XYZ file of C-alpha atoms in Angstrom:
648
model
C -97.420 5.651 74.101
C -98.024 7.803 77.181
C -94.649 10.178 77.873
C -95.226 10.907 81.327
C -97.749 9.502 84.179
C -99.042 10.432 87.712
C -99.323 7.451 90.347
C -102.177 8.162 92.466
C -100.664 6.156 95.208
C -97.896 5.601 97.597
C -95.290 3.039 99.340
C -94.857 -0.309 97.366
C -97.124 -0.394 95.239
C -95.960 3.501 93.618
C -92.191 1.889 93.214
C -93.582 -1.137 91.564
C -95.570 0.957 89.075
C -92.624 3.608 88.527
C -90.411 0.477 87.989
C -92.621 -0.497 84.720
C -92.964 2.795 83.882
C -89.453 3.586 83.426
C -88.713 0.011 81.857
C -91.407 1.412 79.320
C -89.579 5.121 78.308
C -92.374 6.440 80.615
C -91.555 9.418 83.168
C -93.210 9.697 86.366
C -94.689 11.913 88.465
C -95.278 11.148 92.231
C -97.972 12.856 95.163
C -97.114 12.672 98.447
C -98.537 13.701 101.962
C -96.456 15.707 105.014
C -95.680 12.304 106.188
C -94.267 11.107 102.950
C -91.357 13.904 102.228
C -89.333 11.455 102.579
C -90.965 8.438 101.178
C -88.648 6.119 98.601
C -91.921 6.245 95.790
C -91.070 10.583 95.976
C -87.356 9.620 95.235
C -87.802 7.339 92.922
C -89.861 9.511 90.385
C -89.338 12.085 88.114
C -91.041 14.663 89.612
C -93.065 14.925 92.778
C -95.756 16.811 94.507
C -96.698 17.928 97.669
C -100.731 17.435 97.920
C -101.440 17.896 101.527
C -101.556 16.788 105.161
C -100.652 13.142 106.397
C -104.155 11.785 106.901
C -105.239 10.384 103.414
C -108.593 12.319 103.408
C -106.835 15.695 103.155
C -104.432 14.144 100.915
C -104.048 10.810 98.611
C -108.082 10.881 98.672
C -108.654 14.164 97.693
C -109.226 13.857 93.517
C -108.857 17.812 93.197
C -105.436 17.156 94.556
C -104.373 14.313 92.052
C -106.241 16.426 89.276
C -103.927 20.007 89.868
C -100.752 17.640 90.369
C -101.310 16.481 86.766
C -101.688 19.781 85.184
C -98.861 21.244 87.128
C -96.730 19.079 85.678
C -98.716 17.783 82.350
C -99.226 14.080 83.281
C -101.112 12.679 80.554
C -102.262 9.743 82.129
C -102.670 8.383 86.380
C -102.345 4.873 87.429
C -104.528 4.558 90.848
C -102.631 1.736 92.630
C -104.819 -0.052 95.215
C -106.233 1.085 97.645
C -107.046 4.795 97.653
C -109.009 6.068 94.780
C -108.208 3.191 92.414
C -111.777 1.875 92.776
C -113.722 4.835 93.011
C -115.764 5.732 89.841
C -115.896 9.641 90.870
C -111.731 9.666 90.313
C -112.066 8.099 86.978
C -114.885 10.092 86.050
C -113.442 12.982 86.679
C -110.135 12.511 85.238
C -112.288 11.923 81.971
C -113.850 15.279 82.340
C -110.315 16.993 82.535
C -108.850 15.138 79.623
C -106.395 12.664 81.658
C -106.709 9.188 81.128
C -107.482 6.622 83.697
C -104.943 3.394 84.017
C -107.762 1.382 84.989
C -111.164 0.034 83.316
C -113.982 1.923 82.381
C -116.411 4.225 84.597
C -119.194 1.969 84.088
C -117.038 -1.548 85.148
C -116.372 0.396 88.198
C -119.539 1.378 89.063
C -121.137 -2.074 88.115
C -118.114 -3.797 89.893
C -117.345 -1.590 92.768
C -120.127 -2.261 94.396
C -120.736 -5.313 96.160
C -124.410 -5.479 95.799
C -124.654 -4.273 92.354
C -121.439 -6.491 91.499
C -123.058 -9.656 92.585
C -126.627 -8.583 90.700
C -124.362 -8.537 87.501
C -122.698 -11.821 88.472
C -126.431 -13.909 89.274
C -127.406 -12.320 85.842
C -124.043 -13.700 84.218
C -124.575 -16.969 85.255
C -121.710 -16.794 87.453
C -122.442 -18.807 90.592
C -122.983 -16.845 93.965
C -122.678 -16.901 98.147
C -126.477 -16.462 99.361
C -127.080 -13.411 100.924
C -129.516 -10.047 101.486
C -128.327 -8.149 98.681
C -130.052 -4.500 99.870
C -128.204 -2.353 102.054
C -128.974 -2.272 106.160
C -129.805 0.569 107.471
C -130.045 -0.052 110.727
C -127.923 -2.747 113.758
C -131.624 -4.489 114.679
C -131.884 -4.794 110.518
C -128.684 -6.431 110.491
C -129.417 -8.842 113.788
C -132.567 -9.944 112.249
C -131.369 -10.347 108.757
C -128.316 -12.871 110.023
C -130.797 -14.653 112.286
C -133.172 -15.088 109.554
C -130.293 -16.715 107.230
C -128.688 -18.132 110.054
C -125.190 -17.767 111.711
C -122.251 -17.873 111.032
C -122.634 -14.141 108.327
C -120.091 -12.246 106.690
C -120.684 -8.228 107.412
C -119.371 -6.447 104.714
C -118.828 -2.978 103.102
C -120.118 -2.917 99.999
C -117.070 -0.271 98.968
C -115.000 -2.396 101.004
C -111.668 -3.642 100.205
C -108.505 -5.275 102.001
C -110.120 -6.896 104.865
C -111.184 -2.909 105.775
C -115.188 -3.053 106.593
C -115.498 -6.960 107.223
C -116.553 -8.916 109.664
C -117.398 -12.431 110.271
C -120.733 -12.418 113.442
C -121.001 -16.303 115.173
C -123.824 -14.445 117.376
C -126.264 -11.038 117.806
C -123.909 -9.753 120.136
C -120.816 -9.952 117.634
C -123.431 -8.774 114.658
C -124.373 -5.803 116.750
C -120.812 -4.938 117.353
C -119.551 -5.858 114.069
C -121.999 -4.007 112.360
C -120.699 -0.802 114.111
C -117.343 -1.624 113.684
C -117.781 -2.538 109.426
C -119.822 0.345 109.452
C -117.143 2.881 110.752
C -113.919 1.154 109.175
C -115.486 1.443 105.799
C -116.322 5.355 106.254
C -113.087 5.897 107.453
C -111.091 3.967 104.815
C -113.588 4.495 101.486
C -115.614 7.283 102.612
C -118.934 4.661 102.420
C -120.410 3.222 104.881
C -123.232 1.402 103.313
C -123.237 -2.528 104.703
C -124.860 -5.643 103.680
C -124.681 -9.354 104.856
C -124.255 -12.706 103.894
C -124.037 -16.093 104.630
C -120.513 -17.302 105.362
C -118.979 -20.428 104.122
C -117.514 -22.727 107.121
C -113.954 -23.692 106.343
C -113.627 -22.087 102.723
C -110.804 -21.543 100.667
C -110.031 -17.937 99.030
C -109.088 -18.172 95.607
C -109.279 -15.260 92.782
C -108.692 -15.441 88.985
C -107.064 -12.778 87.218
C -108.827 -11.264 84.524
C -107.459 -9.230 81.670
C -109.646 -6.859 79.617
C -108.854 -4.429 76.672
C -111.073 -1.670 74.431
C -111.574 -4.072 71.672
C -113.557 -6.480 73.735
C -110.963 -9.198 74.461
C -110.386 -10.451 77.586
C -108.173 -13.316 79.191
C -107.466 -15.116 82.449
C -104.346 -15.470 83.545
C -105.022 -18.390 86.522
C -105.164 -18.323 89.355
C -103.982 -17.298 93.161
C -105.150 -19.120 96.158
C -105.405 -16.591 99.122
C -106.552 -18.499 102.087
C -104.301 -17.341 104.508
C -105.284 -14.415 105.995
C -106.205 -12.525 109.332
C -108.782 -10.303 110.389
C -109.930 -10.675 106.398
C -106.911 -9.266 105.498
C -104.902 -11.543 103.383
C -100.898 -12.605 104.666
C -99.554 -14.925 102.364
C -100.872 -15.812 98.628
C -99.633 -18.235 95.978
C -100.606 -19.470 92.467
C -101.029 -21.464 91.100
C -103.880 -22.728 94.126
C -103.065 -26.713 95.452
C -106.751 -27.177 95.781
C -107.797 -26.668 92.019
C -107.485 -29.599 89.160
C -107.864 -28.496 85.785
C -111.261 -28.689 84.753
C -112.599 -26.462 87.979
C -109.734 -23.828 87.013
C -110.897 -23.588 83.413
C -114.650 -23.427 84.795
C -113.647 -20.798 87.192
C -111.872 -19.224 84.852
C -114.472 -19.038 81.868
C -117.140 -17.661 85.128
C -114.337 -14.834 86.076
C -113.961 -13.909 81.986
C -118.268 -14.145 81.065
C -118.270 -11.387 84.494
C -115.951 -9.061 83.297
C -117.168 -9.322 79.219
C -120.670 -8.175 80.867
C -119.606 -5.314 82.097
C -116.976 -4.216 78.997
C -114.547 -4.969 81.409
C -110.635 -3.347 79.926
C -107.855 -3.389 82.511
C -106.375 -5.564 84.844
C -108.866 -6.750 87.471
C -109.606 -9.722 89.393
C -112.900 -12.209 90.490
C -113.031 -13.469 93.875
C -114.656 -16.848 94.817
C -115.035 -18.683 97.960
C -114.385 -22.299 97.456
C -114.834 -25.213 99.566
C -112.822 -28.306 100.252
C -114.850 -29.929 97.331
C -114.047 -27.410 94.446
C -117.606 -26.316 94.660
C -117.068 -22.214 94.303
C -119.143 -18.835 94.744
C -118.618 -15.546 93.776
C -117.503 -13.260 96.558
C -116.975 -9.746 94.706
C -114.462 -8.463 91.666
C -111.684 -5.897 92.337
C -111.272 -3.296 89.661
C -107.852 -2.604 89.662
C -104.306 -4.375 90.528
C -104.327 -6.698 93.309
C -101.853 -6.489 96.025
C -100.633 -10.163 95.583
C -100.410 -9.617 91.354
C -96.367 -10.508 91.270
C -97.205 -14.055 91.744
C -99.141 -14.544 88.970
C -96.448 -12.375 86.875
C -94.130 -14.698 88.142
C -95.899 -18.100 86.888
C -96.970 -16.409 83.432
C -94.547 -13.750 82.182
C -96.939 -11.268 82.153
C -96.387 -7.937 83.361
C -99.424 -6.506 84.522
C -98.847 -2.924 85.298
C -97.498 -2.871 81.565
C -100.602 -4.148 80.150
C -102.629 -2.129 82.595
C -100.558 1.480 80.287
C -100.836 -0.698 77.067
C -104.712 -1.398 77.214
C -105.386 2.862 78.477
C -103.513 4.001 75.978
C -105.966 1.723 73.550
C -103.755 -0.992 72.399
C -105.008 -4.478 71.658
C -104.405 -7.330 74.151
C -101.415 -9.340 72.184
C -101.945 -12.657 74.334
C -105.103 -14.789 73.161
C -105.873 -17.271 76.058
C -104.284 -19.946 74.316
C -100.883 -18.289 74.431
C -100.842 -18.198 78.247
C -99.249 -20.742 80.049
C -98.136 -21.407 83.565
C -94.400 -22.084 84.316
C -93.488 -23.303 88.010
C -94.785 -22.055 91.372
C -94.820 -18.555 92.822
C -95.483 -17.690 96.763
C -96.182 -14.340 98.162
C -95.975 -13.685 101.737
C -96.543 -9.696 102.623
C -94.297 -8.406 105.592
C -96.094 -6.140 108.191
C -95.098 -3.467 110.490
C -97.204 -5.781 113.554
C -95.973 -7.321 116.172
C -97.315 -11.261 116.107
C -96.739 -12.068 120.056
C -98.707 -9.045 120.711
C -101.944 -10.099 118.674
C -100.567 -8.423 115.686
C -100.542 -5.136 117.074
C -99.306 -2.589 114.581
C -96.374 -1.468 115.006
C -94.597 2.498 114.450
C -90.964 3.573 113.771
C -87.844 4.063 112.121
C -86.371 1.850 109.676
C -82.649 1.334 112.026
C -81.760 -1.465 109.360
C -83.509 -2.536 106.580
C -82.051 -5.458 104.432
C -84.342 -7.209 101.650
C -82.861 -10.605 100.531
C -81.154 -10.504 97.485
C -83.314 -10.370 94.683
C -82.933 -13.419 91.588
C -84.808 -15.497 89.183
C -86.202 -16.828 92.359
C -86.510 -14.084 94.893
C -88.821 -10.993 93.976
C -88.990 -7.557 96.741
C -91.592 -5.203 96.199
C -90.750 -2.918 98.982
C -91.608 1.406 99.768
C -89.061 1.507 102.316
C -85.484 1.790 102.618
C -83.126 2.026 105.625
C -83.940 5.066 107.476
C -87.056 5.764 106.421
C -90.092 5.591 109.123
C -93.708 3.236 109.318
C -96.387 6.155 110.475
C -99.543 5.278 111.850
C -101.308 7.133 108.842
C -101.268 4.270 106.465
C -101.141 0.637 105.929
C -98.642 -1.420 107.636
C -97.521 -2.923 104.436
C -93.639 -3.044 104.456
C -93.031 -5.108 101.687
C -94.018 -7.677 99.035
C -91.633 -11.118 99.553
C -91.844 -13.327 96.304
C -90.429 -16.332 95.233
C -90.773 -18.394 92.136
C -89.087 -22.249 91.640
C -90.491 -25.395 89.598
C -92.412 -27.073 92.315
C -94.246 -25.800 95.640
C -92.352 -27.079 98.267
C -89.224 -25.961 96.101
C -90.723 -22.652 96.333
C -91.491 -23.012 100.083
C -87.889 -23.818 100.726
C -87.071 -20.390 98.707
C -88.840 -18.717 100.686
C -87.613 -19.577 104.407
C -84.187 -18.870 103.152
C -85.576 -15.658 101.423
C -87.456 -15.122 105.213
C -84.158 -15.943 106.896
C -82.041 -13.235 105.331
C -84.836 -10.169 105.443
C -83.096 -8.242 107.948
C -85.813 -5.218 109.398
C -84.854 -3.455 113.093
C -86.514 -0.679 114.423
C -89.898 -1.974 114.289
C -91.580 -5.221 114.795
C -92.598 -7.276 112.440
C -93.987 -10.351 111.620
C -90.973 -11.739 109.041
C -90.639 -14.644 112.152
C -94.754 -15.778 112.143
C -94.315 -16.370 108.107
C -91.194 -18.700 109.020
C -93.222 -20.513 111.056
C -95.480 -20.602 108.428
C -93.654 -21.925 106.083
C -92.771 -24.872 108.525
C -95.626 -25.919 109.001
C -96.546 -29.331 108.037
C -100.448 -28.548 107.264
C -99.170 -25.205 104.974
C -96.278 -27.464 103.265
C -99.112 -29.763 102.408
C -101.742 -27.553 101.062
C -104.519 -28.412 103.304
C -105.994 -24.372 103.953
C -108.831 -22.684 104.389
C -109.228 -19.116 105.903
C -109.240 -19.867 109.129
C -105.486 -21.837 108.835
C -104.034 -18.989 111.553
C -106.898 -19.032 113.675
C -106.656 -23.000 114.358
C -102.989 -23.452 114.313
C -102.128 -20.615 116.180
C -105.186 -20.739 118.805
C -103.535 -19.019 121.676
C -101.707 -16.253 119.579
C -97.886 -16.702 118.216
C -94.974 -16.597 120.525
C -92.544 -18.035 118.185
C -91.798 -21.701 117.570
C -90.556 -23.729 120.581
C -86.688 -24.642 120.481
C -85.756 -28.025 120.222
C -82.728 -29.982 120.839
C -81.512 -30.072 117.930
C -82.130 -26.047 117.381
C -81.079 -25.236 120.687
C -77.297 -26.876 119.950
C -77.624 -25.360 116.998
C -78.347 -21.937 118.349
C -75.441 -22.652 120.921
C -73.267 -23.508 117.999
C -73.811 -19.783 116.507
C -73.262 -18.125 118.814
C -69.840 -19.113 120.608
C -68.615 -19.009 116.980
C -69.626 -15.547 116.913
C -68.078 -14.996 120.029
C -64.999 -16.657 119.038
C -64.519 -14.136 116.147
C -65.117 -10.958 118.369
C -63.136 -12.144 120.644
C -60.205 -12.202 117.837
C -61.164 -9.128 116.131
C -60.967 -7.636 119.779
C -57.470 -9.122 120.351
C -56.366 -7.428 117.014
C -58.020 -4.349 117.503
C -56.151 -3.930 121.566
C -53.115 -5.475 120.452
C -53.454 -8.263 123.478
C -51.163 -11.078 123.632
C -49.499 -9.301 120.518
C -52.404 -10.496 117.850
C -52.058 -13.960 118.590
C -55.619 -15.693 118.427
C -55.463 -17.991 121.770
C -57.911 -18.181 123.906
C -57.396 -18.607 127.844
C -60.217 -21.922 128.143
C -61.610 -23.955 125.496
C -65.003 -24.847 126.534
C -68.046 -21.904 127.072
C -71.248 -22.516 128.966
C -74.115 -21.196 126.728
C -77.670 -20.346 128.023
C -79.544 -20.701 124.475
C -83.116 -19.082 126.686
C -83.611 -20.570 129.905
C -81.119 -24.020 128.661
C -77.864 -24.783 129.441
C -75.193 -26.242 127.518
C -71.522 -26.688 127.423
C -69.864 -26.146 124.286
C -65.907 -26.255 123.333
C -64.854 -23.557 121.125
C -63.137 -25.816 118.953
C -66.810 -27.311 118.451
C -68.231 -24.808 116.645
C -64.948 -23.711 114.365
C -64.652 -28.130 113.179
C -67.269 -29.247 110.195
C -69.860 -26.095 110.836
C -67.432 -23.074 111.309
C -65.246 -23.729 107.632
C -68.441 -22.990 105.816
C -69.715 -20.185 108.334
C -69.426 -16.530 106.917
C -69.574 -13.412 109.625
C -68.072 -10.391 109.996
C -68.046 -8.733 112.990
C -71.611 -5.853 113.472
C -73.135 -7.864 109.730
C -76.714 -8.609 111.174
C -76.515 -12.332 109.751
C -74.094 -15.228 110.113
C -74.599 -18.314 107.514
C -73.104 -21.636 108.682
C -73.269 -24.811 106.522
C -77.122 -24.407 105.151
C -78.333 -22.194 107.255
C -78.504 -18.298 107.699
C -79.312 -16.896 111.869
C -79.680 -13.304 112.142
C -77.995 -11.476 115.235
C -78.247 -8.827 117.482
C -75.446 -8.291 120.150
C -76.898 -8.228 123.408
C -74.927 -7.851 126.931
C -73.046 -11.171 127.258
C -74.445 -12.578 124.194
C -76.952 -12.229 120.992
C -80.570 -12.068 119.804
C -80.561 -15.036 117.625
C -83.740 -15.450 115.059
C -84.259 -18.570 112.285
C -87.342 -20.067 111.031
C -89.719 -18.458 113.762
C -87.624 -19.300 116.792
C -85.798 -16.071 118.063
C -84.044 -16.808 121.801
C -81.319 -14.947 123.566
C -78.050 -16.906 123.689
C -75.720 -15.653 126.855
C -71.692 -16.970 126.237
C -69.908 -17.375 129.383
C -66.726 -18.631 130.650
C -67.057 -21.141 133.578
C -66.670 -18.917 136.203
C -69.138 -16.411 134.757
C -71.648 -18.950 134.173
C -71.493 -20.110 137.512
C -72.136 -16.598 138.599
C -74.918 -16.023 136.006
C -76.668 -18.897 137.962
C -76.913 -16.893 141.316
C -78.325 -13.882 139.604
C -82.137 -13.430 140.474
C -84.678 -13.421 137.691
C -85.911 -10.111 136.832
C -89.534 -8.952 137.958
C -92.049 -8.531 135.566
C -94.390 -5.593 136.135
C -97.613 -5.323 137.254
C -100.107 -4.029 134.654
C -103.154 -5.707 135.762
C -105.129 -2.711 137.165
C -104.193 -0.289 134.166
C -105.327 -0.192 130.546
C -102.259 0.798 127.938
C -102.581 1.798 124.458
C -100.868 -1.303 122.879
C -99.476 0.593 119.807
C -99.770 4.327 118.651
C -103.044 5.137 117.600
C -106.236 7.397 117.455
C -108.900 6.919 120.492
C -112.124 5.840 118.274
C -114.384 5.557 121.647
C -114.372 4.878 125.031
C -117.294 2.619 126.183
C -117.546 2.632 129.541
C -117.372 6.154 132.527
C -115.312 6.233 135.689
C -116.601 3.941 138.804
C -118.614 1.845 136.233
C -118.126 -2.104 136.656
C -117.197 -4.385 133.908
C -117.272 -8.272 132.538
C -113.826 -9.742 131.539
C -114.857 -9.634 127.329
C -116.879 -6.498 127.575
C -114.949 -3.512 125.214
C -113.537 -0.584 127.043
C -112.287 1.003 124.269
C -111.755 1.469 120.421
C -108.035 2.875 119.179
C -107.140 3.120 115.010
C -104.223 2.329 113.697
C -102.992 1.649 109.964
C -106.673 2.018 108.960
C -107.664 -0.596 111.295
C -110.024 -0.315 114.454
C -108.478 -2.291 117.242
C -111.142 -3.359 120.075
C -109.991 -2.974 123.766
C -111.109 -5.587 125.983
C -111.173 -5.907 130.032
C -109.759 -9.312 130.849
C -111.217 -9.499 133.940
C -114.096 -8.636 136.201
C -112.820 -4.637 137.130
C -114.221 -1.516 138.506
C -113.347 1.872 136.454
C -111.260 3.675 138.728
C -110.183 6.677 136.319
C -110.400 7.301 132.933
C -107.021 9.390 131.395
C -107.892 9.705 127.311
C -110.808 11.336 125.651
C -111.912 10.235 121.898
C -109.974 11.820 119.216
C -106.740 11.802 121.674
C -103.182 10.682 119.822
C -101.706 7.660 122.200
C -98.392 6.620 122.289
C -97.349 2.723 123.346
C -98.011 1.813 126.812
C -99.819 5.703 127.566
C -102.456 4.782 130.330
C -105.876 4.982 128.896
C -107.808 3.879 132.242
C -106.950 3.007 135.451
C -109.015 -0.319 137.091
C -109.610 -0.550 141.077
């Protein structure tokens, strides 16, 4: 077995891999970037190195880099990751060349596999069932207008080096083919250094669901399931399970036996993964096959036992696959649900910062963290907003669904925003708990955007409840702390006026300390109280807390009677006027600007393009406006709310 390995890769995904490595004997070695120093993946390892700037093309994409931190420190092997270089056949071909060996599958898989118009040649000449679609690349925006009018709308633009919802998108109309052409087109250059683009039809309503393959050097190769990823956004995928509600058993072994004939055609030996579309019938097409470990792989570790990282070392260092596919079986129900540095009331906006507090639930038999962060540590605007990996595993689904809102509950992140409170609400609601999905579940249950989940009655006395208990205890600790009324715990009045958001309510203290408060555990600055079932997290704000629980978060003001009655006279506070400026809604990289000063625009037409995470965000006027002044350039660096143009 391999002594020592380099991981070609950074955040979660690094830890994960150094984590199987060391269960293994293995050392490891870890690159980082400027912006990394820090990073928990460097501090993890055994050894690290320094291989450039922040941006990923002068560092973590640079294969000279990866190839001098392995002889500097005589790493006999590199694991790629995702993302990055793990699906580019130059990196593998070149590690070849300079005797390290590639934890992945062969150059020729790759290469047959990587590409999404060779990949799905291979698959028609498999037999393995395909989404119709001009298979040459487009060279041009009119190509790609009259190709998608000729097969009709809606199309899927795509990258064919393409990858995590990077270089996608879906066109309704010419307009949105023209612009998502350009927009596919400059993503995928930026992210995989390829900007080739093809097009294809797109399946109304479909279902995302992958089966993971398993390949060695002997020519074996398994399936281990599946993993139904339907719910996504922007292409990119949020939350994934397996095994997939939608699937019976006979269209899982014939997906299966599709996913295993694909990779045997191309020698495939490593872990690796076929994506089909599927609609509401079972009826399935192959979409494309990742070469390399999957982002949402822990839940099918969790249902099957089967450590895929560890087979990934096993198979490069030449071993044969020990599992036939009659040995694997599927134990319970596993649900991912990734947590992002975005902010979901702000369209998902990504989101830059320091880690204040950073608190993963508790990890168990049924609670799984694959996380690159740790308290202190900052989310840059160099790579993917990825903050963690939130699993959990139980017999049943909606066992597992229950996991995971009290997993959800007690993830405690500050310092950012994130978008921990839009997978609560998730994993409320009734058409997720009962399986019905299809990739465009956010889209039509969140129409207008997510502002959180309304309070009701029932929430907003519990709410109320929380927080005069919490109050109660301060006030105590307070007492204790001053020496008042020589320790003694009395308080002056009983009852509290609560404003749980813009509601009233009267509560007595001796309320909230009967039936709920001899099960509720706090201590006074812990970010999370539990009482009876349930676990609120809190922030202390001026006369009260910031209260979150399943996807409602409200501010909760305690007063006394008096101050209450005062509260009431207070005006409301203004909101600012923004409507004749354009901000940059998170930090980011001016792409373009499409319009010049004293030009006139349409409410829809862009104004400008600003990256982020990998990710080019599209600037919109929301009104009819006249370009007063213009105050970035392209290639400026923008910080939140920096004025980009002025509107008369």
């Amino acid at each position: 077995m391999f002594t020592k390995i380099l991981i070609a890769n950074r955040g979660e995904i690094a830890c994960r891999i150094i984590k199987t490595a060391r269960r293994m004997g293995i050392k490891t070695v870890a690159v980082y970037s400027d912006a990394d120093a820090r990073a928990l993946h460097v501090e993890m390892a055994d050894e690290a190195v320094n291989i450039g700037p922040a941006p990923a093309s002068e560092s973590y994409l640079v294969i000279e880099k990866i190839i001098m931190a392995c002889e500097q420190t005589g790493a006999e092997a590199v694991h790629p990751g995702y993302g990055f270089l793990s699906e580019r056949p130059a990196f593998a071909k070149t590690l070849n060349e300079a005797g390290i060996i590639f934890i992945g599958p062969n150059v020729h898989a790759i290469e047959a596999m990587g590409d999404k118009i060779a990949s799905k040649q291979t698959a028609m000449a498999a037999d393995v069932s395909t989404v119709p679609g001009h298979m040459g690349i487009i060279a041009s925006v009119d190509e790609a207008v009259r190709i998608a009018e000729g097969m009709g709308y809606p199309v899927m633009i795509k990258a064919s080096a393409g990858g995590g919802g990077k270089g996608m998108r879906v066109a309704y109309n010419a307009v949105e083919c023209r612009e998502g052409f350009a927009l596919a087109k400059a993503e995928a250059l930026s992210a995989f250094g390829d900007d080739r683009i093809f097009v294809e039809k797109f399946i109304s309503n479909p279902r995302h669901i992958e089966i993971q393959v398993l390949g060695d050097k002997h020519g074996n190769v398994i399936y281990l399931g599946e993993r139904e990823c339907s719910i996504q956004r922007r292409n990119q995928k949020v939350i994934e399970e397996a095994p997939s509600p939608l699937l019976n058993d006979a269209t899982r072994a014939l997906m299966g036996a599709q996913a295993v004939a694909l990779a045997k055609a191309v020698n495939y030996d490593s872990a690796g993964t076929v994506e089909f579309v599927a609609d509401q019938d079972q009826r399935f097409y192959f979409l494309e096959m990742n070469t390399r470990l999957q982002v949402e792989h822990p839940v099918t570790e969790l249902i099957t036992g089967v450590d895929l990282v560890e087979q990934m070392i096993r198979v490069a260092f030449g071993e044969k696959l020990q599992l036939r596919q009659e040995d694997v079986t599927f134990k319970g129900w596993a649900i991912e649900c990734r947590i992002y540095a975005e902010d979901p009331t702000r369209g998902f906006l990504p989101s830059t910062g320091r880690l204040v507090k950073y608190r993963p639930p508790t990890e168990d038999l049924s609670v799984r963290s694959d996380t690159g962060v740790c308290e202190g540590g900052e989310i840059s605007i160099w790579y993917d907003p990825i903050v963690a990996k939130l699993c959990t595993h139980a017999a049943t689904r909606s066992a597992a669904i229950t996991a995971m809102s009290s997993a959800l509950d007690s993830f405690v992140v500050r310092g950012i925003r994130h978008n921990i409170s839009f997978l609560s609400a998730i994993m409320q609601n009734p058409r997720w708990q009962a399986g019905d999905l299809s990739t465009s579940f956010i889209g039509e249950e969140f129409p207008q955007g997510f502002a959180g989940v309304a309070l009701t009655p029932e929430s907003t006395l519990m709410m109320a409840d929380v927080a005069v208990y919490v109050d109660h205890i301060e006030n105590i600790r307070k007492r204790k702390i001053t020496g008042q009324l020589n320790g003694r715990t009395v308080m002056f009045d009983r009852k509290r006026h609560v404003r749980v958001g813009t509601e009233w309510v009267e509560r007595e203290v001796t309320d909230a300390l009967d039936a709920k408060a001899q099960t509720a555990i706090w201590r006074a600055g812990e970010p999370m109280v539990t009482m009876g079932e349930i676990t609120v997290q809190v922030e202390p704000i001026t006369n009260g807390y910031h209260l979150s629980w399943r996807g409602t978060a409200v501010d909760v003001h305690v007063f006394t009677p008096r101050e209450a009655e005062l509260a009431r006279l207070m005006p409301e506070k203004m909101i600012a006027d923004t409507s004749k400026t354009l901000r940059c809604p998170m930090p980011g990289l001016v792409v373009s600007l499409a319009v010049v000063e004293n030009q006139s625009v349409k409410a829809g037409d862009t104004l400008a393009v600003i990256e982020a995470m990998k990710m080019q965000n599209v600037l919109r006027a929301e009104r009819d406006v006249t370009i007063r002044t213009i105050n970035a350039k392209a290639g400026d660096s923008l910080g939140v709310d920096a004025v980009i143009m002025e509107f008369v």
